[in-house]
Tab-separated table of C-alpha atoms in Angstrom:
chain	number	residue	atom	x	y	z
A	1	MET	CA	117.863	139.067	39.943
A	2	ARG	CA	115.907	137.326	42.833
A	3	GLN	CA	112.474	135.966	41.686
A	4	PRO	CA	109.591	137.364	43.699
A	5	LEU	CA	107.933	134.782	45.976
A	6	ALA	CA	104.688	133.235	44.860
A	7	PRO	CA	101.618	134.552	46.784
A	8	PRO	CA	101.097	132.762	50.048
A	9	SER	CA	97.921	131.171	48.861
A	10	LEU	CA	99.732	129.301	46.090
A	11	LEU	CA	102.487	128.167	48.528
A	12	ARG	CA	99.789	126.894	50.795
A	13	GLU	CA	98.003	125.120	48.005
A	14	SER	CA	101.181	123.371	47.113
A	15	ALA	CA	101.809	122.284	50.621
A	16	LEU	CA	98.201	121.006	50.930
A	17	ARG	CA	98.527	119.083	47.691
A	18	THR	CA	101.739	117.477	48.970
A	19	LEU	CA	100.088	116.439	52.354
A	20	GLN	CA	97.042	115.017	50.536
A	21	ILE	CA	99.162	112.905	48.277
A	22	GLU	CA	101.326	111.664	51.181
A	23	GLN	CA	98.253	110.961	53.259
A	24	ALA	CA	96.926	108.841	50.355
A	25	ALA	CA	100.191	107.025	50.176
A	26	ILE	CA	100.100	106.036	53.840
A	27	GLY	CA	96.346	105.079	53.537
A	28	GLY	CA	97.101	102.841	50.639
A	29	LEU	CA	99.469	100.766	52.701
A	30	GLN	CA	96.611	99.201	54.620
A	31	ALA	CA	95.446	97.171	51.683
A	32	LYS	CA	99.037	95.987	51.081
A	33	LEU	CA	99.361	94.355	54.495
A	34	ASP	CA	99.300	90.609	54.104
A	35	GLU	CA	100.763	87.323	55.489
A	36	SER	CA	104.276	88.529	54.451
A	37	PHE	CA	104.080	91.101	57.219
A	38	ASP	CA	103.349	88.404	59.694
A	39	ARG	CA	106.279	86.468	58.228
A	40	ALA	CA	108.630	89.477	58.509
A	41	CYS	CA	107.530	89.854	62.243
A	42	GLU	CA	108.107	86.207	62.982
A	43	LEU	CA	111.718	86.261	61.497
A	44	ILE	CA	112.489	89.318	63.593
A	45	LEU	CA	111.056	87.873	66.792
A	46	ALA	CA	112.912	84.618	66.248
A	47	CYS	CA	116.142	86.462	65.616
A	48	GLN	CA	118.904	85.496	68.016
A	49	GLY	CA	121.204	88.304	66.857
A	50	ARG	CA	120.431	91.800	65.597
A	51	VAL	CA	118.289	93.289	62.891
A	52	VAL	CA	120.708	94.862	60.361
A	53	VAL	CA	118.908	97.578	58.478
A	54	THR	CA	120.258	98.798	55.154
A	55	GLY	CA	119.332	101.231	52.386
A	56	MET	CA	120.936	103.575	49.879
A	57	GLY	CA	120.226	107.328	49.412
A	58	LYS	CA	116.995	108.504	50.760
A	59	SER	CA	115.912	104.926	51.569
A	60	GLY	CA	119.135	104.739	53.639
A	61	HIS	CA	118.078	107.721	55.641
A	62	ILE	CA	114.642	106.057	56.382
A	63	ALA	CA	116.593	102.804	57.168
A	64	GLY	CA	118.763	104.590	59.710
A	65	LYS	CA	115.622	106.007	61.435
A	66	LEU	CA	113.978	102.565	61.375
A	67	ALA	CA	117.082	100.901	62.958
A	68	ALA	CA	117.007	103.685	65.643
A	69	THR	CA	113.288	103.090	66.351
A	70	LEU	CA	113.711	99.246	66.538
A	71	ALA	CA	116.509	99.573	68.869
A	72	SER	CA	114.606	101.770	71.239
A	73	THR	CA	111.592	99.697	71.341
A	74	GLY	CA	113.075	96.296	72.257
A	75	THR	CA	114.337	95.038	68.948
A	76	PRO	CA	118.148	95.243	68.837
A	77	ALA	CA	119.136	96.840	65.546
A	78	PHE	CA	121.777	98.896	63.730
A	79	PHE	CA	122.223	100.461	60.312
A	80	VAL	CA	124.871	99.289	57.728
A	81	HIS	CA	125.499	101.397	54.609
A	82	PRO	CA	125.161	98.867	51.700
A	83	GLY	CA	128.191	100.398	49.868
A	84	GLU	CA	130.370	100.038	52.825
A	85	ALA	CA	129.142	96.461	53.402
A	86	SER	CA	130.551	95.333	50.139
A	87	HIS	CA	133.955	96.749	51.332
A	88	GLY	CA	134.321	94.993	54.596
A	89	ASP	CA	131.280	95.993	56.785
A	90	LEU	CA	129.532	92.831	55.725
A	91	GLY	CA	131.603	91.339	58.567
A	92	MET	CA	129.160	93.025	60.983
A	93	ILE	CA	126.422	90.685	59.752
A	94	THR	CA	126.169	87.146	60.975
A	95	ARG	CA	123.916	84.051	60.378
A	96	SER	CA	122.122	84.849	63.630
A	97	ASP	CA	121.009	88.268	62.339
A	98	VAL	CA	118.099	89.315	60.119
A	99	VAL	CA	118.693	91.839	57.415
A	100	LEU	CA	116.048	94.351	56.646
A	101	ALA	CA	116.690	96.030	53.273
A	102	LEU	CA	114.991	99.119	51.946
A	103	SER	CA	114.865	100.125	48.270
A	104	ASN	CA	111.911	101.851	46.617
A	105	SER	CA	112.827	100.280	43.168
A	106	GLY	CA	114.080	97.002	44.617
A	107	GLU	CA	116.817	97.216	42.130
A	108	THR	CA	119.340	99.551	43.927
A	109	ALA	CA	122.695	98.065	42.789
A	110	GLU	CA	124.475	98.502	46.231
A	111	VAL	CA	121.758	96.644	47.965
A	112	THR	CA	121.139	93.753	45.396
A	113	ALA	CA	124.930	93.214	45.404
A	114	LEU	CA	124.571	91.854	48.836
A	115	LEU	CA	122.058	89.191	47.887
A	116	PRO	CA	124.632	86.448	47.001
A	117	LEU	CA	126.629	87.081	50.177
A	118	LEU	CA	123.589	86.965	52.385
A	119	LYS	CA	122.297	83.848	50.846
A	120	ARG	CA	125.720	82.235	51.449
A	121	LEU	CA	125.616	83.208	55.027
A	122	GLY	CA	122.081	81.964	55.383
A	123	THR	CA	121.006	85.291	56.925
A	124	PRO	CA	117.205	85.796	56.690
A	125	LEU	CA	116.266	88.779	54.543
A	126	VAL	CA	113.148	90.919	54.907
A	127	SER	CA	112.750	93.497	52.066
A	128	MET	CA	110.841	96.722	51.864
A	129	THR	CA	110.270	97.938	48.358
A	130	GLY	CA	107.689	99.639	46.120
A	131	ARG	CA	107.809	96.782	43.582
A	132	PRO	CA	106.766	93.282	44.751
A	133	ASN	CA	108.294	91.807	41.509
A	134	SER	CA	111.678	93.467	41.902
A	135	THR	CA	114.876	91.555	42.274
A	136	LEU	CA	115.111	92.481	46.108
A	137	ALA	CA	111.554	91.430	46.750
A	138	LYS	CA	111.842	88.041	44.866
A	139	HIS	CA	114.942	87.014	46.819
A	140	ALA	CA	113.608	87.967	50.191
A	141	ASP	CA	112.236	85.601	52.875
A	142	ALA	CA	109.541	88.223	53.499
A	143	HIS	CA	108.545	91.239	51.490
A	144	LEU	CA	106.933	94.436	52.787
A	145	ASN	CA	105.136	96.431	50.020
A	146	SER	CA	105.650	100.142	50.447
A	147	GLY	CA	104.528	101.020	46.879
A	148	VAL	CA	102.832	104.379	46.204
A	149	GLU	CA	101.030	105.540	43.125
A	150	ARG	CA	103.045	108.665	42.753
A	151	GLU	CA	105.534	110.858	44.451
A	152	ALA	CA	104.358	114.204	45.900
A	153	CYS	CA	107.088	115.839	43.738
A	154	PRO	CA	105.304	117.404	40.735
A	155	LEU	CA	107.976	115.772	38.479
A	156	ASP	CA	107.189	112.380	40.132
A	157	LEU	CA	111.009	112.071	40.617
A	158	ALA	CA	112.248	113.171	44.046
A	159	PRO	CA	111.553	110.537	46.787
A	160	THR	CA	108.674	112.140	48.785
A	161	SER	CA	105.607	109.904	49.138
A	162	SER	CA	107.657	106.746	48.844
A	163	THR	CA	109.869	107.746	51.748
A	164	THR	CA	106.892	108.740	53.756
A	165	ALA	CA	105.334	105.470	53.147
A	166	ALA	CA	108.427	103.523	53.972
A	167	LEU	CA	108.760	105.497	57.237
A	168	ALA	CA	105.140	104.759	58.183
A	169	LEU	CA	105.439	101.105	57.363
A	170	GLY	CA	108.746	100.909	59.280
A	171	ASP	CA	106.926	102.406	62.349
A	172	ALA	CA	104.068	99.783	61.864
A	173	LEU	CA	106.554	97.049	61.929
A	174	ALA	CA	108.364	98.417	65.082
A	175	VAL	CA	105.067	98.928	66.981
A	176	ALA	CA	103.854	95.326	66.027
A	177	LEU	CA	107.146	93.927	67.304
A	178	LEU	CA	106.842	96.090	70.477
A	179	GLU	CA	103.514	94.834	71.268
A	180	ALA	CA	104.423	91.246	70.526
A	181	ARG	CA	107.366	91.467	72.933
A	182	GLY	CA	105.252	92.976	75.717
A	183	PHE	CA	107.556	96.052	75.792
A	184	THR	CA	106.707	98.444	78.660
A	185	ALA	CA	107.197	102.031	79.320
A	186	GLU	CA	109.984	100.968	81.812
A	187	ASP	CA	111.674	99.057	79.187
A	188	PHE	CA	111.579	102.076	77.002
A	189	ALA	CA	113.113	104.230	79.682
A	190	LEU	CA	116.035	101.867	80.084
A	191	SER	CA	117.137	102.711	76.569
A	192	HIS	CA	116.418	106.427	77.238
A	193	PRO	CA	118.098	107.168	80.472
A	194	GLY	CA	119.221	110.568	79.526
A	195	GLY	CA	115.729	111.734	78.454
A	196	SER	CA	112.849	113.229	80.480
A	197	LEU	CA	110.797	110.045	80.153
A	198	GLY	CA	113.739	107.926	81.423
A	199	LYS	CA	114.217	110.144	84.385
A	200	ARG	CA	110.506	109.950	85.247
A	201	LEU	CA	110.461	106.110	84.915
A	202	LEU	CA	113.788	105.268	86.372
A	203	LEU	CA	114.665	107.662	89.144
A	204	ARG	CA	113.301	106.761	92.556
A	205	VAL	CA	113.068	108.671	95.785
A	206	ARG	CA	116.156	107.008	97.251
A	207	ASP	CA	118.140	108.145	94.338
A	208	LEU	CA	117.508	111.913	95.149
A	209	MET	CA	116.828	112.051	98.912
A	210	HIS	CA	119.026	113.684	101.521
A	211	ASP	CA	120.080	111.150	104.064
A	212	GLY	CA	122.561	110.614	106.893
A	213	GLU	CA	123.739	113.865	108.379
A	214	ARG	CA	121.676	115.854	105.720
A	215	LEU	CA	118.423	114.421	107.321
A	216	PRO	CA	116.750	117.139	109.322
A	217	GLN	CA	115.147	115.785	112.521
A	218	VAL	CA	114.483	116.699	116.083
A	219	PRO	CA	112.826	114.588	118.890
A	220	LEU	CA	109.339	115.134	120.350
A	221	GLY	CA	109.392	117.698	123.200
A	222	SER	CA	112.128	119.775	121.566
A	223	PRO	CA	111.927	123.528	122.041
A	224	LEU	CA	110.638	125.337	118.884
A	225	ARG	CA	114.054	127.021	118.802
A	226	ASP	CA	115.801	123.679	118.170
A	227	ALA	CA	113.416	122.787	115.334
A	228	LEU	CA	114.010	126.215	113.670
A	229	LEU	CA	117.866	125.842	114.074
A	230	GLU	CA	117.600	122.400	112.319
A	231	ILE	CA	115.542	123.848	109.460
A	232	THR	CA	118.103	126.606	108.942
A	233	ARG	CA	121.066	124.192	109.269
A	234	GLN	CA	119.755	121.761	106.624
A	235	GLY	CA	118.144	124.311	104.367
A	236	LEU	CA	115.309	121.999	103.225
A	237	GLY	CA	112.363	124.126	104.602
A	238	PHE	CA	111.333	121.546	107.124
A	239	THR	CA	112.354	119.103	109.818
A	240	CYS	CA	111.036	115.646	110.816
A	241	VAL	CA	109.851	115.318	114.407
A	242	VAL	CA	110.446	111.680	115.758
A	243	ASP	CA	109.199	109.856	118.728
A	244	SER	CA	111.174	107.940	121.333
A	245	ASP	CA	111.188	104.895	119.017
A	246	GLY	CA	112.529	106.956	116.045
A	247	ARG	CA	109.213	106.970	114.132
A	248	LEU	CA	107.987	109.966	112.273
A	249	ALA	CA	105.392	111.756	114.530
A	250	GLY	CA	105.044	114.829	112.406
A	251	VAL	CA	106.821	117.608	110.507
A	252	TYR	CA	107.430	121.212	111.158
A	253	THR	CA	107.883	123.445	108.024
A	254	ASP	CA	108.361	127.056	107.002
A	255	GLY	CA	104.669	127.275	106.483
A	256	ASP	CA	104.005	126.159	110.008
A	257	LEU	CA	106.347	128.924	111.329
A	258	ARG	CA	104.204	131.488	109.750
A	259	ARG	CA	101.064	130.039	111.416
A	260	THR	CA	102.976	129.791	114.721
A	261	LEU	CA	103.911	133.523	114.659
A	262	ASP	CA	100.108	134.233	114.197
A	263	GLN	CA	99.265	132.223	117.204
A	264	PHE	CA	102.067	132.944	119.674
A	265	HIS	CA	103.627	136.332	120.609
A	266	ASN	CA	106.271	134.673	122.707
A	267	LEU	CA	108.042	131.683	121.119
A	268	ARG	CA	110.446	131.013	123.962
A	269	ASP	CA	108.326	128.448	125.780
A	270	VAL	CA	106.731	126.815	122.668
A	271	ILE	CA	107.657	123.200	122.082
A	272	VAL	CA	107.455	121.686	118.493
A	273	ASP	CA	104.848	119.157	119.596
A	274	ASP	CA	102.252	121.879	119.886
A	275	VAL	CA	102.735	123.493	116.480
A	276	MET	CA	103.989	120.770	114.146
A	277	THR	CA	101.865	119.128	111.430
A	278	ARG	CA	100.662	115.615	112.219
A	279	PRO	CA	101.188	113.092	110.956
A	280	GLY	CA	103.050	114.805	108.096
A	281	LYS	CA	103.369	113.804	104.445
A	282	ARG	CA	105.663	110.964	103.841
A	283	ILE	CA	106.853	108.677	101.144
A	284	ALA	CA	108.675	105.352	100.791
A	285	PRO	CA	112.283	105.278	99.350
A	286	ASP	CA	111.433	102.895	96.429
A	287	ILE	CA	108.564	105.047	95.071
A	288	LEU	CA	109.138	106.714	91.693
A	289	ALA	CA	110.398	110.316	91.905
A	290	ALA	CA	107.568	111.284	89.529
A	291	GLU	CA	105.028	110.040	92.175
A	292	ALA	CA	106.722	112.344	94.765
A	293	VAL	CA	106.152	115.198	92.365
A	294	ARG	CA	102.403	114.432	92.217
A	295	ILE	CA	102.162	114.206	96.011
A	296	MET	CA	103.937	117.557	96.423
A	297	GLU	CA	101.757	119.210	93.704
A	298	GLU	CA	98.502	117.857	95.145
A	299	SER	CA	99.486	118.707	98.751
A	300	ARG	CA	100.933	122.193	97.767
A	301	ILE	CA	104.112	121.388	99.682
A	302	THR	CA	107.786	121.483	98.583
A	303	ALA	CA	109.317	118.709	100.631
A	304	LEU	CA	108.654	115.142	101.951
A	305	ALA	CA	109.916	112.947	104.719
A	306	VAL	CA	111.135	109.570	103.423
A	307	VAL	CA	110.348	106.721	105.829
A	308	ASP	CA	111.171	103.040	106.044
A	309	GLU	CA	108.622	100.199	106.692
A	310	GLN	CA	108.680	101.025	110.438
A	311	GLN	CA	107.778	104.763	109.627
A	312	ARG	CA	111.415	105.847	110.603
A	313	PRO	CA	112.685	108.822	108.672
A	314	ILE	CA	115.630	107.776	106.414
A	315	GLY	CA	115.743	110.666	104.261
A	316	ALA	CA	114.287	114.068	102.975
A	317	LEU	CA	113.096	114.980	99.523
A	318	HIS	CA	112.839	118.547	98.286
A	319	MET	CA	111.256	119.943	95.136
A	320	HIS	CA	114.513	121.535	94.194
A	321	ASP	CA	116.143	117.991	94.078
A	322	LEU	CA	113.387	116.981	91.561
A	323	LEU	CA	113.894	120.052	89.474
A	324	ALA	CA	117.694	119.618	89.389
A	325	SER	CA	117.357	115.941	88.296
A	326	GLY	CA	115.083	116.773	85.394
A	327	VAL	CA	112.098	114.760	86.565
A	328	ILE	CA	110.111	117.974	86.163
């Protein structure tokens, strides 16, 4: 028979107790940061190869996440399972690499079994353990102390506080390396081209604009009818109006048409010069697409003319293009 659930208050008390224990575990790491952390950073910054992160069990899961964080923040890294390393995957590790090994006890057999092989290779070793006097810590070139007083598990058995502390210390290491390298948001975007941040930081106006035959434009002096036909033909909600030198003199939009209808009862003799918006919002092709979004939102418009250095229209950008690309 199914046991009845504990009252919600008891469940919340358990959750609160867990969070408090794990919060204390992370806070306790601050006093453990010493010169060995600096040494670990120096070894990784001087690395000519990759940071090979390894760990077994729950520490292995943390190690995998740490490898991914390092790789996405400017430190080339990958995860190697320590059990597989002893059966051939050690060939992935070279003397130009740095190994970052995680083990709460510092005595995990699959991890310590790699020590003689790493020493023979001459590969620098950074360890992260909860026991500074453990085998793994003693044989490392730099040791990161992730020790905690107790696990959040009431039996003090299941890795909870210890893995949280290792995760936080790994993040601290990654951020210290990021800042030391002068890693920028654009660098981050290069390793995240498929994400929304990557799109905002990598896509430029020229990547999304309509150009060539898709560029809507009519010359100054054109009948309003020609401007309306151009807007309809291109389907972008506006047209550029250019002078005799091909420079942008203004734009005529769907919104301008509504205002024109309020002013003129007979559109037959109206020319576009009399009703267009001057000088018209414009943007350069190398501007970030995210900046185009800001301009459109602030100006409450849905399209922009793209111009070159001589202010000649070379493209047109519509809000729909920005939506379709994932920039917004």
